[in-house]
Amino acid sequence: MTTPNAVIDPRFEIARIDRRVFGGFVEHLGRHIYDGIHEPGHPAADADGFRADVIELVRELGVSTIRYPGGNFVSGYRWEDGVGPREDRPRRLDLAWHSTETNEVGLHEFARWLELVGSDLMLAVNLGTRGTQEAIDLLEYVNADADTAWTRRRAANGRPSPFGVGMWCLGNEMDGPWQLGHRNADDYGKLASRTAKAMRMLDPDVELVVCGSSGSGMPTFGSWERTVLEHTFDDVDFISCHSYYQERFGNAQEFLASGVDMSRFISSVVSIADAVAATKKSDKRIMISFDEWNVWYLHNDEGGQDDKPLEAGWPVAPRLLEDRYHALDAVVFGDLLITLLQHSDRVRSASLAQLVNVIAPIMTEPGGPAWRQTTFFPFALTSRLAGERAVSVPVSSGSFDSERFGTVANVNAVATIDGEGVSLFVVNRSTTDTEALSIDIAAVAASFGRDLRVAESHLLHEDDRYAANTLAEPERVGVRALPDVRTHEGELSLSLPPISWAAVRLS
Ligand code: AHR
């Protein structure tokens, strides 16, 4: 028997996992809605124009809550444009993505689609070009159980009973100069506080998310959170974090340290929120809604941006942000999920940005197939296998030197425990070293009063780290069983090749 270099022990419990961490995000952007989830002429489309093949994949992905309708889009959106008879709905310019919004899909259609995929709605209000009145109009339309002009309109549009949306975002990325209606922290904090108070007067049960920074690299990061929370601390439940990662200048090793960046980001925001709590002599704890996270090749190595259509004018559903994800991206992505679970005590909601065609785990071709990108696999497996409680997994492994983070461990892992067994999620971030793990599971097995055996295992690794799934080759990358995983005398042993992610279920 080897000496264990890791342990899964229920005494290292972090917190109960809020299923909302397995959330997604759908924005009116590019081919996400139109020619993505909604393509009336497609052979797989239902009577409402929703593609059944996409619905099936979204169900398989296992997304809990879906944030809608943006993103940058929401900061110029008039939600009333998207309700009522379709023939009366206005076409509008979408300034965020330089596109034309047809409004064929709006609140009612999206809520119906969510019923089909089995996810809950999380709404964002426009605090860019609009304000408190429009936010409470929308809340009244969506959640009020009373006889009013708005609820009559809702009923006339086919929905007599309230939608009952529980989670609401107070705008989107209001710290970003690119945002319509961008404000400084003081102005946004006051507006968010006024709006939150009004929303709570209408519906005291809503959970509210105030905008944090659009990234930890923003010049105002830190001071933004502090000022915004000084204004809104008593009014909100969550503060948002957004973060996107990408390989730069072909430096895969540095890219593989992205989880460290996400972890530090979360810890910093928690510290600021708790510092504001201390100044207010409050025991209240503001939670984190990490409501945009992913790999996104926003900037190429020359610093360019792919966020405006190539077509001239204001196209409908242009191809935008259609990143192709490699095996390497999926390993980093899996590590980001591990990181979110490691912060389950404060990250109570998260939204993978985004879902279909736009920086997405699911791709579609108009009139053609839908397929899984590499990032689909770690998300679907983590969502399906994660149990009720997250548990830290201390690991002793090799390490590498990161330019930004100093010494970074090759292996990062988290486990979850539920009534039936244990799940382990683990990543090898090294570009060169295989990592052999020998994990002491005696304590967790004892907590079940029986031996634990490997029920299933999944490895994501490709010798060609840039292998991807494409229209031509949609199943090039997938997962396979770990070749040499086993339990023996209170130990779980497995071996992880360089740049790999794995999930193991013990029961
Ligand atoms: O997810 C794409 C965009 O990224 C969102 O619209 C915006 O909120 C963020 O900058």
Coordinates of C-alpha atoms and ligand atoms in Angstrom, one line a residue:
M1 CA 0.0 0.0 0.0
T2 CA 1.3 3.5 -0.8
T3 CA 1.1 6.4 1.6
P4 CA -2.0 8.4 0.8
N5 CA -1.4 11.8 -0.8
A6 CA -5.0 13.0 -0.4
V7 CA -8.0 12.5 1.9
I8 CA -11.8 12.6 1.7
D9 CA -13.1 13.0 5.2
P10 CA -16.6 14.2 6.0
R11 CA -15.2 16.4 8.8
F12 CA -13.8 18.7 6.1
E13 CA -17.2 19.7 5.1
I14 CA -17.4 23.2 3.4
A15 CA -21.2 23.6 3.2
R16 CA -24.4 22.3 1.7
I17 CA -24.4 22.9 -2.1
D18 CA -27.1 25.2 -3.4
R19 CA -28.2 23.6 -6.7
R20 CA -28.4 27.1 -8.2
V21 CA -24.6 26.9 -8.7
F22 CA -25.4 24.8 -11.7
G23 CA -27.2 27.6 -13.4
G24 CA -26.9 28.8 -16.9
F25 CA -27.4 32.1 -18.8
V26 CA -29.4 32.9 -21.9
E27 CA -28.9 36.3 -23.5
H28 CA -30.6 37.7 -26.6
L29 CA -27.2 37.7 -28.4
G30 CA -26.1 36.3 -31.8
R31 CA -27.6 32.9 -32.5
H32 CA -28.4 32.1 -29.0
I33 CA -32.2 32.5 -29.1
Y34 CA -32.9 32.9 -32.8
D35 CA -31.4 30.0 -34.9
G36 CA -30.3 28.5 -31.6
I37 CA -33.0 27.4 -29.1
H38 CA -35.7 28.8 -31.5
E39 CA -35.7 27.9 -35.1
P40 CA -39.3 27.4 -36.4
G41 CA -38.3 25.9 -39.7
H42 CA -36.1 23.2 -38.3
P43 CA -37.2 19.6 -38.6
A44 CA -36.9 19.2 -34.8
A45 CA -38.9 22.3 -34.0
D46 CA -42.1 22.0 -31.9
A47 CA -45.2 24.0 -32.5
D48 CA -43.7 27.0 -30.7
G49 CA -40.5 26.8 -32.8
F50 CA -38.3 25.4 -30.1
R51 CA -35.8 22.7 -31.2
A52 CA -36.4 19.4 -29.4
D53 CA -32.8 18.3 -30.0
V54 CA -31.5 21.4 -28.2
I55 CA -34.0 20.9 -25.4
E56 CA -32.8 17.4 -24.9
L57 CA -29.1 18.5 -24.7
V58 CA -30.0 21.3 -22.2
R59 CA -31.8 18.7 -20.1
E60 CA -28.7 16.4 -20.2
L61 CA -26.5 19.3 -19.3
G62 CA -28.5 19.7 -16.1
V63 CA -28.8 23.5 -15.6
S64 CA -30.8 24.5 -12.6
T65 CA -31.6 28.2 -12.9
I66 CA -31.2 30.3 -16.1
R67 CA -30.5 34.0 -16.0
Y68 CA -32.3 35.9 -18.7
P69 CA -32.4 38.1 -20.9
G70 CA -28.9 39.5 -20.6
G71 CA -26.1 40.5 -20.2
N72 CA -25.3 43.7 -22.0
F73 CA -28.5 43.3 -23.9
V74 CA -30.7 43.9 -20.9
S75 CA -29.3 47.4 -20.4
G76 CA -31.3 48.6 -23.4
Y77 CA -34.2 46.2 -23.3
R78 CA -37.9 47.1 -23.1
W79 CA -39.4 43.9 -21.7
E80 CA -42.9 45.0 -22.9
D81 CA -41.7 44.7 -26.5
G82 CA -41.5 40.9 -26.0
V83 CA -45.1 40.3 -24.7
G84 CA -48.4 40.3 -26.5
P85 CA -49.3 39.2 -30.0
R86 CA -46.2 38.5 -32.0
E87 CA -47.4 40.5 -35.0
D88 CA -47.6 43.6 -32.9
R89 CA -44.1 43.3 -31.4
P90 CA -41.6 46.0 -32.6
R91 CA -38.3 45.3 -34.2
R92 CA -35.6 47.2 -32.3
L93 CA -31.9 48.0 -32.6
D94 CA -29.9 46.1 -30.0
L95 CA -27.0 48.6 -29.3
A96 CA -25.1 46.1 -27.2
W97 CA -24.5 43.6 -30.0
H98 CA -25.2 45.8 -33.0
S99 CA -28.0 43.6 -34.1
T100 CA -31.8 43.8 -34.8
E101 CA -34.0 42.3 -32.1
T102 CA -37.2 40.9 -33.6
N103 CA -38.8 40.3 -30.2
E104 CA -40.3 37.0 -31.5
V105 CA -39.2 35.4 -28.3
G106 CA -40.0 37.2 -25.0
L107 CA -40.9 36.4 -21.4
H108 CA -43.8 34.1 -22.1
E109 CA -42.0 32.0 -24.8
F110 CA -38.9 31.8 -22.7
A111 CA -40.8 30.7 -19.6
R112 CA -42.5 28.0 -21.7
W113 CA -39.1 26.8 -23.0
L114 CA -37.8 26.7 -19.4
E115 CA -40.7 24.3 -18.6
L116 CA -39.5 22.1 -21.4
V117 CA -35.9 22.0 -20.2
G118 CA -36.8 21.8 -16.5
S119 CA -35.0 24.9 -15.3
D120 CA -36.0 27.9 -13.2
L121 CA -36.1 31.5 -14.4
M122 CA -33.8 34.2 -13.0
L123 CA -34.6 37.6 -14.4
A124 CA -32.5 40.7 -14.8
V125 CA -34.0 44.2 -14.9
N126 CA -32.8 47.0 -17.1
L127 CA -31.0 49.6 -14.9
G128 CA -29.1 51.0 -17.9
T129 CA -31.5 53.0 -19.9
R130 CA -34.4 52.4 -17.5
G131 CA -35.0 52.7 -13.8
T132 CA -37.1 51.8 -10.7
Q133 CA -40.5 52.2 -12.3
E134 CA -39.9 49.9 -15.2
A135 CA -38.4 47.3 -12.8
I136 CA -41.4 47.2 -10.6
D137 CA -43.7 47.2 -13.6
L138 CA -41.9 44.0 -14.7
L139 CA -42.0 42.5 -11.2
E140 CA -45.8 43.2 -11.0
Y141 CA -46.4 41.7 -14.4
V142 CA -44.3 38.6 -13.5
N143 CA -45.1 38.0 -9.8
A144 CA -48.2 39.9 -8.7
D145 CA -51.2 37.9 -7.6
A146 CA -53.7 40.8 -7.7
D147 CA -56.1 42.2 -10.2
T148 CA -54.2 45.1 -11.9
A149 CA -53.7 46.5 -15.3
W150 CA -50.4 44.6 -15.6
T151 CA -51.7 41.2 -14.3
R152 CA -54.7 41.6 -16.7
R153 CA -52.3 42.1 -19.5
R154 CA -50.4 39.0 -18.4
A155 CA -53.6 37.0 -18.3
A156 CA -54.6 38.3 -21.7
N157 CA -51.2 37.1 -23.0
G158 CA -52.0 33.6 -21.8
R159 CA -50.7 33.5 -18.2
P160 CA -53.3 34.2 -15.5
S161 CA -51.2 32.9 -12.7
P162 CA -47.9 34.6 -11.6
F163 CA -44.6 33.3 -13.0
G164 CA -43.2 33.3 -9.5
V165 CA -39.7 34.3 -10.3
G166 CA -37.6 34.2 -7.1
M167 CA -34.2 35.6 -8.1
W168 CA -33.6 39.1 -9.8
C169 CA -30.5 40.9 -10.9
L170 CA -30.4 44.6 -10.5
G171 CA -29.0 45.4 -13.9
N172 CA -25.9 44.0 -15.5
E173 CA -22.2 44.9 -15.3
M174 CA -22.9 48.5 -14.4
D175 CA -19.2 49.1 -13.7
G176 CA -18.3 48.5 -17.4
P177 CA -17.8 51.6 -19.6
W178 CA -19.3 49.4 -22.5
Q179 CA -22.6 49.1 -20.6
L180 CA -25.5 51.2 -21.8
G181 CA -26.2 53.5 -18.8
H182 CA -22.9 52.8 -17.2
R183 CA -22.6 54.6 -13.8
N184 CA -20.1 55.1 -11.1
A185 CA -20.4 53.0 -8.0
D186 CA -22.1 55.7 -6.0
D187 CA -24.7 56.4 -8.6
Y188 CA -25.4 52.8 -9.3
G189 CA -25.4 51.9 -5.6
K190 CA -28.1 54.5 -4.9
L191 CA -30.2 53.4 -7.9
A192 CA -29.9 49.8 -7.0
S193 CA -30.9 50.5 -3.4
R194 CA -34.0 52.5 -4.4
T195 CA -35.0 49.8 -6.9
A196 CA -34.4 47.0 -4.5
K197 CA -36.5 48.7 -1.8
A198 CA -39.4 49.2 -4.3
M199 CA -39.2 45.6 -5.5
R200 CA -39.3 44.3 -1.9
M201 CA -42.4 46.5 -1.2
L202 CA -44.1 44.7 -4.1
D203 CA -42.8 41.2 -3.4
P204 CA -40.9 40.8 -0.1
D205 CA -39.8 37.3 -1.0
V206 CA -37.7 38.1 -4.0
E207 CA -33.9 37.5 -3.7
L208 CA -31.9 40.3 -5.2
V209 CA -28.5 40.3 -6.8
V210 CA -26.6 43.6 -7.0
C211 CA -23.9 44.1 -9.6
G212 CA -20.3 43.5 -8.5
S213 CA -17.4 44.0 -10.9
S214 CA -17.4 42.6 -14.4
G215 CA -14.0 41.1 -13.6
S216 CA -11.3 41.3 -10.9
G217 CA -9.1 43.1 -13.5
M218 CA -11.4 46.1 -13.6
P219 CA -9.7 49.3 -12.4
T220 CA -12.5 49.9 -9.9
F221 CA -12.6 46.3 -8.6
G222 CA -12.8 46.3 -4.8
S223 CA -13.8 49.9 -4.3
W224 CA -16.8 49.2 -6.6
E225 CA -18.0 46.3 -4.3
R226 CA -17.4 48.3 -1.2
T227 CA -19.3 51.4 -2.3
V228 CA -22.1 49.5 -3.9
L229 CA -22.6 47.4 -0.8
E230 CA -22.4 50.4 1.5
H231 CA -25.5 51.6 -0.3
T232 CA -27.3 48.3 -0.8
F233 CA -26.2 46.0 2.1
D234 CA -29.6 45.9 3.7
D235 CA -31.5 45.6 0.5
V236 CA -29.8 42.7 -1.3
D237 CA -28.9 39.0 -0.8
F238 CA -26.2 38.5 -3.4
I239 CA -23.4 40.4 -5.1
S240 CA -22.4 39.2 -8.6
C241 CA -19.0 38.1 -9.8
H242 CA -18.2 37.8 -13.5
S243 CA -15.1 36.2 -14.9
Y244 CA -13.9 34.8 -18.3
Y245 CA -10.7 33.0 -18.9
Q246 CA -8.6 32.2 -22.0
E247 CA -5.3 30.9 -23.1
R248 CA -3.0 33.8 -24.1
F249 CA 0.1 33.6 -26.2
G250 CA -0.1 29.8 -26.3
N251 CA 0.8 29.7 -22.6
A252 CA -1.3 26.6 -21.6
Q253 CA 0.3 26.3 -18.2
E254 CA -0.6 29.8 -17.2
F255 CA -4.2 29.3 -18.5
L256 CA -4.4 26.1 -16.4
A257 CA -4.0 28.3 -13.3
S258 CA -7.3 30.1 -14.0
G259 CA -9.0 28.3 -11.1
V260 CA -6.6 30.1 -8.7
D261 CA -7.7 33.4 -10.1
M262 CA -11.3 32.6 -9.6
S263 CA -10.8 31.4 -6.1
R264 CA -8.9 34.6 -5.2
F265 CA -11.6 36.7 -6.8
I266 CA -14.3 35.0 -4.7
S267 CA -12.3 35.3 -1.5
S268 CA -11.7 39.0 -2.1
V269 CA -15.4 39.8 -2.7
V270 CA -16.3 37.8 0.4
S271 CA -13.8 39.8 2.4
I272 CA -15.2 43.1 1.2
A273 CA -18.8 42.1 1.8
D274 CA -17.9 41.0 5.3
A275 CA -15.9 44.2 5.9
V276 CA -19.0 46.2 5.0
A277 CA -21.0 43.9 7.3
A278 CA -18.6 44.7 10.2
T279 CA -18.9 48.5 9.6
K280 CA -22.7 48.0 9.9
K281 CA -22.3 45.8 13.0
S282 CA -24.3 43.2 11.1
D283 CA -24.3 39.4 11.2
K284 CA -25.9 39.3 7.7
R285 CA -23.8 37.6 5.1
I286 CA -24.0 38.7 1.5
M287 CA -23.8 35.6 -0.8
I288 CA -22.1 35.5 -4.2
S289 CA -23.9 35.0 -7.4
F290 CA -21.2 34.1 -9.9
D291 CA -23.6 34.8 -12.7
E292 CA -21.2 34.9 -15.6
W293 CA -18.2 32.5 -15.8
N294 CA -16.6 30.5 -18.6
V295 CA -13.7 30.3 -21.0
W296 CA -14.1 33.0 -23.6
Y297 CA -11.7 34.0 -26.3
L298 CA -12.7 37.6 -26.0
H299 CA -9.3 38.9 -27.0
N300 CA -7.1 37.3 -29.4
D301 CA -3.3 37.6 -28.8
E302 CA -3.3 40.9 -30.6
G303 CA -6.0 42.2 -28.2
G304 CA -8.9 42.1 -30.8
Q305 CA -12.5 41.6 -29.9
D306 CA -15.1 39.5 -31.6
D307 CA -18.2 41.2 -30.2
K308 CA -19.7 43.0 -33.3
P309 CA -21.2 41.3 -36.3
L310 CA -19.1 40.9 -39.4
E311 CA -22.1 41.8 -41.6
A312 CA -22.8 45.4 -42.4
G313 CA -25.8 47.1 -40.8
W314 CA -27.9 45.6 -38.0
P315 CA -28.3 41.8 -38.8
V316 CA -30.8 39.5 -37.1
A317 CA -29.1 36.7 -35.2
P318 CA -25.5 37.1 -36.6
R319 CA -22.8 34.6 -35.7
L320 CA -21.3 36.2 -32.6
L321 CA -19.0 34.8 -29.9
E322 CA -19.1 31.3 -31.4
D323 CA -16.0 30.0 -29.6
R324 CA -14.9 26.5 -30.4
Y325 CA -13.7 24.8 -27.2
H326 CA -10.7 22.5 -27.0
A327 CA -10.0 19.7 -24.6
L328 CA -7.7 22.1 -22.8
D329 CA -10.5 24.6 -22.3
A330 CA -12.7 21.8 -20.9
V331 CA -10.0 20.9 -18.3
V332 CA -9.8 24.6 -17.2
F333 CA -13.6 24.7 -17.2
G334 CA -13.8 21.6 -15.0
D335 CA -11.4 23.3 -12.6
L336 CA -13.6 26.4 -12.5
L337 CA -16.5 24.2 -11.4
I338 CA -14.3 22.6 -8.7
T339 CA -13.5 26.1 -7.5
L340 CA -17.1 27.1 -7.3
L341 CA -17.9 24.0 -5.2
Q342 CA -14.9 24.7 -3.0
H343 CA -16.6 28.1 -2.2
S344 CA -20.1 26.6 -1.6
D345 CA -20.3 28.4 1.7
R346 CA -20.6 31.7 -0.1
V347 CA -21.2 31.0 -3.8
R348 CA -24.9 30.1 -3.7
S349 CA -25.7 30.8 -7.3
A350 CA -23.7 30.7 -10.5
S351 CA -24.5 30.9 -14.2
L352 CA -22.4 29.4 -16.9
A353 CA -22.2 32.0 -19.6
Q354 CA -23.7 31.0 -21.9
L355 CA -25.8 28.0 -23.1
V356 CA -26.3 27.6 -26.9
N357 CA -24.1 28.9 -29.7
V358 CA -22.8 31.9 -27.8
I359 CA -19.6 30.9 -25.8
A360 CA -21.6 27.7 -25.3
P361 CA -21.4 24.1 -24.4
I362 CA -24.1 23.4 -27.0
M363 CA -23.8 24.3 -30.7
T364 CA -26.3 24.2 -33.5
E365 CA -26.3 24.5 -37.2
P366 CA -29.4 26.1 -38.9
G367 CA -31.4 23.3 -40.4
G368 CA -28.7 20.9 -39.2
P369 CA -27.6 19.1 -36.0
A370 CA -26.9 20.1 -32.5
W371 CA -23.8 18.9 -30.7
R372 CA -21.8 19.0 -27.4
Q373 CA -18.7 21.1 -27.1
T374 CA -15.9 19.8 -24.9
T375 CA -17.0 22.0 -22.0
F376 CA -20.4 20.2 -22.0
F377 CA -18.9 17.1 -20.3
P378 CA -17.5 18.5 -17.1
F379 CA -20.6 20.6 -16.5
A380 CA -23.1 17.7 -17.2
L381 CA -21.1 15.3 -15.0
T382 CA -20.6 17.7 -12.1
S383 CA -24.2 18.7 -12.1
R384 CA -25.4 15.1 -12.3
L385 CA -22.9 13.6 -9.8
A386 CA -22.6 16.4 -7.2
G387 CA -24.2 15.5 -3.9
E388 CA -25.7 17.5 -1.1
R389 CA -22.5 18.7 0.7
A390 CA -19.2 19.9 -0.5
V391 CA -16.1 18.6 1.2
S392 CA -12.5 19.9 0.9
V393 CA -10.0 17.4 -0.4
P394 CA -6.5 18.3 0.7
V395 CA -4.0 16.9 -1.8
S396 CA -0.2 16.8 -1.8
S397 CA 0.9 16.9 -5.5
G398 CA 3.6 18.4 -7.7
S399 CA 3.4 22.0 -8.6
F400 CA 4.4 24.6 -11.3
D401 CA 5.4 28.2 -11.2
S402 CA 2.8 30.6 -12.4
E403 CA 3.7 34.1 -13.6
R404 CA 0.6 35.5 -11.8
F405 CA 0.1 33.2 -8.8
G406 CA 3.5 31.9 -7.8
T407 CA 3.6 28.2 -6.9
V408 CA 0.4 26.4 -8.1
A409 CA -0.5 22.8 -7.2
N410 CA -0.9 20.5 -10.1
V411 CA -3.9 18.8 -8.6
N412 CA -7.0 20.5 -7.4
A413 CA -10.0 18.5 -6.1
V414 CA -13.3 18.7 -4.3
A415 CA -15.7 16.0 -3.1
T416 CA -19.4 15.9 -2.4
I417 CA -21.3 13.6 -0.1
D418 CA -24.9 12.6 -0.1
G419 CA -27.0 9.8 1.3
E420 CA -25.9 7.3 -1.3
G421 CA -22.2 7.9 -1.7
V422 CA -19.4 10.2 -2.6
S423 CA -18.3 12.0 -5.7
L424 CA -14.8 13.3 -6.4
F425 CA -14.0 16.0 -9.0
V426 CA -10.3 16.4 -9.7
V427 CA -8.1 18.1 -12.2
N428 CA -4.4 17.7 -13.2
R429 CA -3.3 21.2 -14.3
S430 CA 0.2 20.2 -15.2
T431 CA 1.1 20.3 -18.9
T432 CA 3.9 17.7 -18.4
D433 CA 3.4 15.5 -15.3
T434 CA 1.2 12.6 -14.7
E435 CA -0.2 12.6 -11.1
A436 CA -0.9 9.4 -9.3
L437 CA -3.4 9.8 -6.4
S438 CA -3.8 7.6 -3.5
I439 CA -6.7 9.0 -1.5
D440 CA -7.5 7.9 2.0
I441 CA -11.3 7.3 2.1
A442 CA -11.4 5.3 5.3
A443 CA -13.2 8.1 7.3
V444 CA -15.8 8.7 4.7
A445 CA -16.4 5.0 4.2
A446 CA -16.7 4.6 8.0
S447 CA -19.4 7.4 8.0
F448 CA -21.4 5.1 5.6
G449 CA -20.6 2.1 7.8
R450 CA -19.5 0.1 4.7
D451 CA -16.8 -0.1 2.0
L452 CA -17.1 2.3 -0.9
R453 CA -16.6 1.0 -4.5
V454 CA -16.2 2.8 -7.8
A455 CA -19.7 3.0 -9.4
E456 CA -18.6 5.2 -12.3
S457 CA -15.6 7.2 -13.5
H458 CA -15.0 9.7 -16.3
L459 CA -11.8 11.0 -17.7
L460 CA -11.5 14.0 -20.0
H461 CA -8.1 14.0 -21.6
E462 CA -6.8 14.2 -25.2
D463 CA -3.2 13.8 -26.3
D464 CA -4.0 16.7 -28.7
R465 CA -5.0 19.4 -26.2
Y466 CA -6.5 21.4 -29.1
A467 CA -8.9 18.7 -30.2
A468 CA -12.5 20.0 -30.4
N469 CA -16.0 18.9 -31.4
T470 CA -17.1 20.5 -34.6
L471 CA -20.0 20.3 -37.2
A472 CA -17.7 18.0 -39.3
E473 CA -16.6 15.9 -36.3
P474 CA -19.1 16.4 -33.5
E475 CA -17.9 13.5 -31.3
R476 CA -14.2 14.0 -31.6
V477 CA -13.8 14.7 -27.8
G478 CA -15.7 13.0 -25.0
V479 CA -15.1 11.3 -21.7
R480 CA -14.1 7.7 -21.1
A481 CA -13.7 5.6 -17.9
L482 CA -10.5 6.1 -15.9
P483 CA -8.4 3.2 -16.9
D484 CA -6.9 2.3 -13.5
V485 CA -9.2 3.6 -10.8
R486 CA -10.0 1.3 -7.8
T487 CA -10.7 1.2 -4.1
H488 CA -8.7 -1.1 -1.9
E489 CA -8.4 -1.3 1.9
G490 CA -9.7 2.2 2.5
E491 CA -7.9 3.9 -0.4
L492 CA -9.0 5.1 -3.7
S493 CA -6.2 5.1 -6.3
L494 CA -6.2 6.7 -9.7
S495 CA -3.8 8.3 -12.2
L496 CA -4.3 11.5 -14.0
P497 CA -2.4 12.3 -17.2
P498 CA -1.2 15.9 -17.8
I499 CA -4.1 18.3 -18.6
S500 CA -6.9 16.1 -17.5
W501 CA -10.2 16.4 -15.6
A502 CA -11.9 13.5 -13.9
A503 CA -15.0 12.6 -11.9
V504 CA -15.4 9.4 -9.8
R505 CA -18.5 8.2 -8.1
L506 CA -18.2 6.0 -5.1
S507 CA -21.2 4.2 -3.6
Ligands
AHR1 O1 -21.6 36.8 -21.9 C1 -21.3 37.8 -22.8 C2 -21.3 39.2 -22.2 O2 -20.2 39.2 -21.3 C3 -22.5 39.6 -21.4 O3 -23.5 40.2 -22.2 C4 -21.9 40.7 -20.5 O4 -22.6 40.8 -19.3 C5 -20.5 40.3 -20.3 O5 -19.6 41.3 -20.5

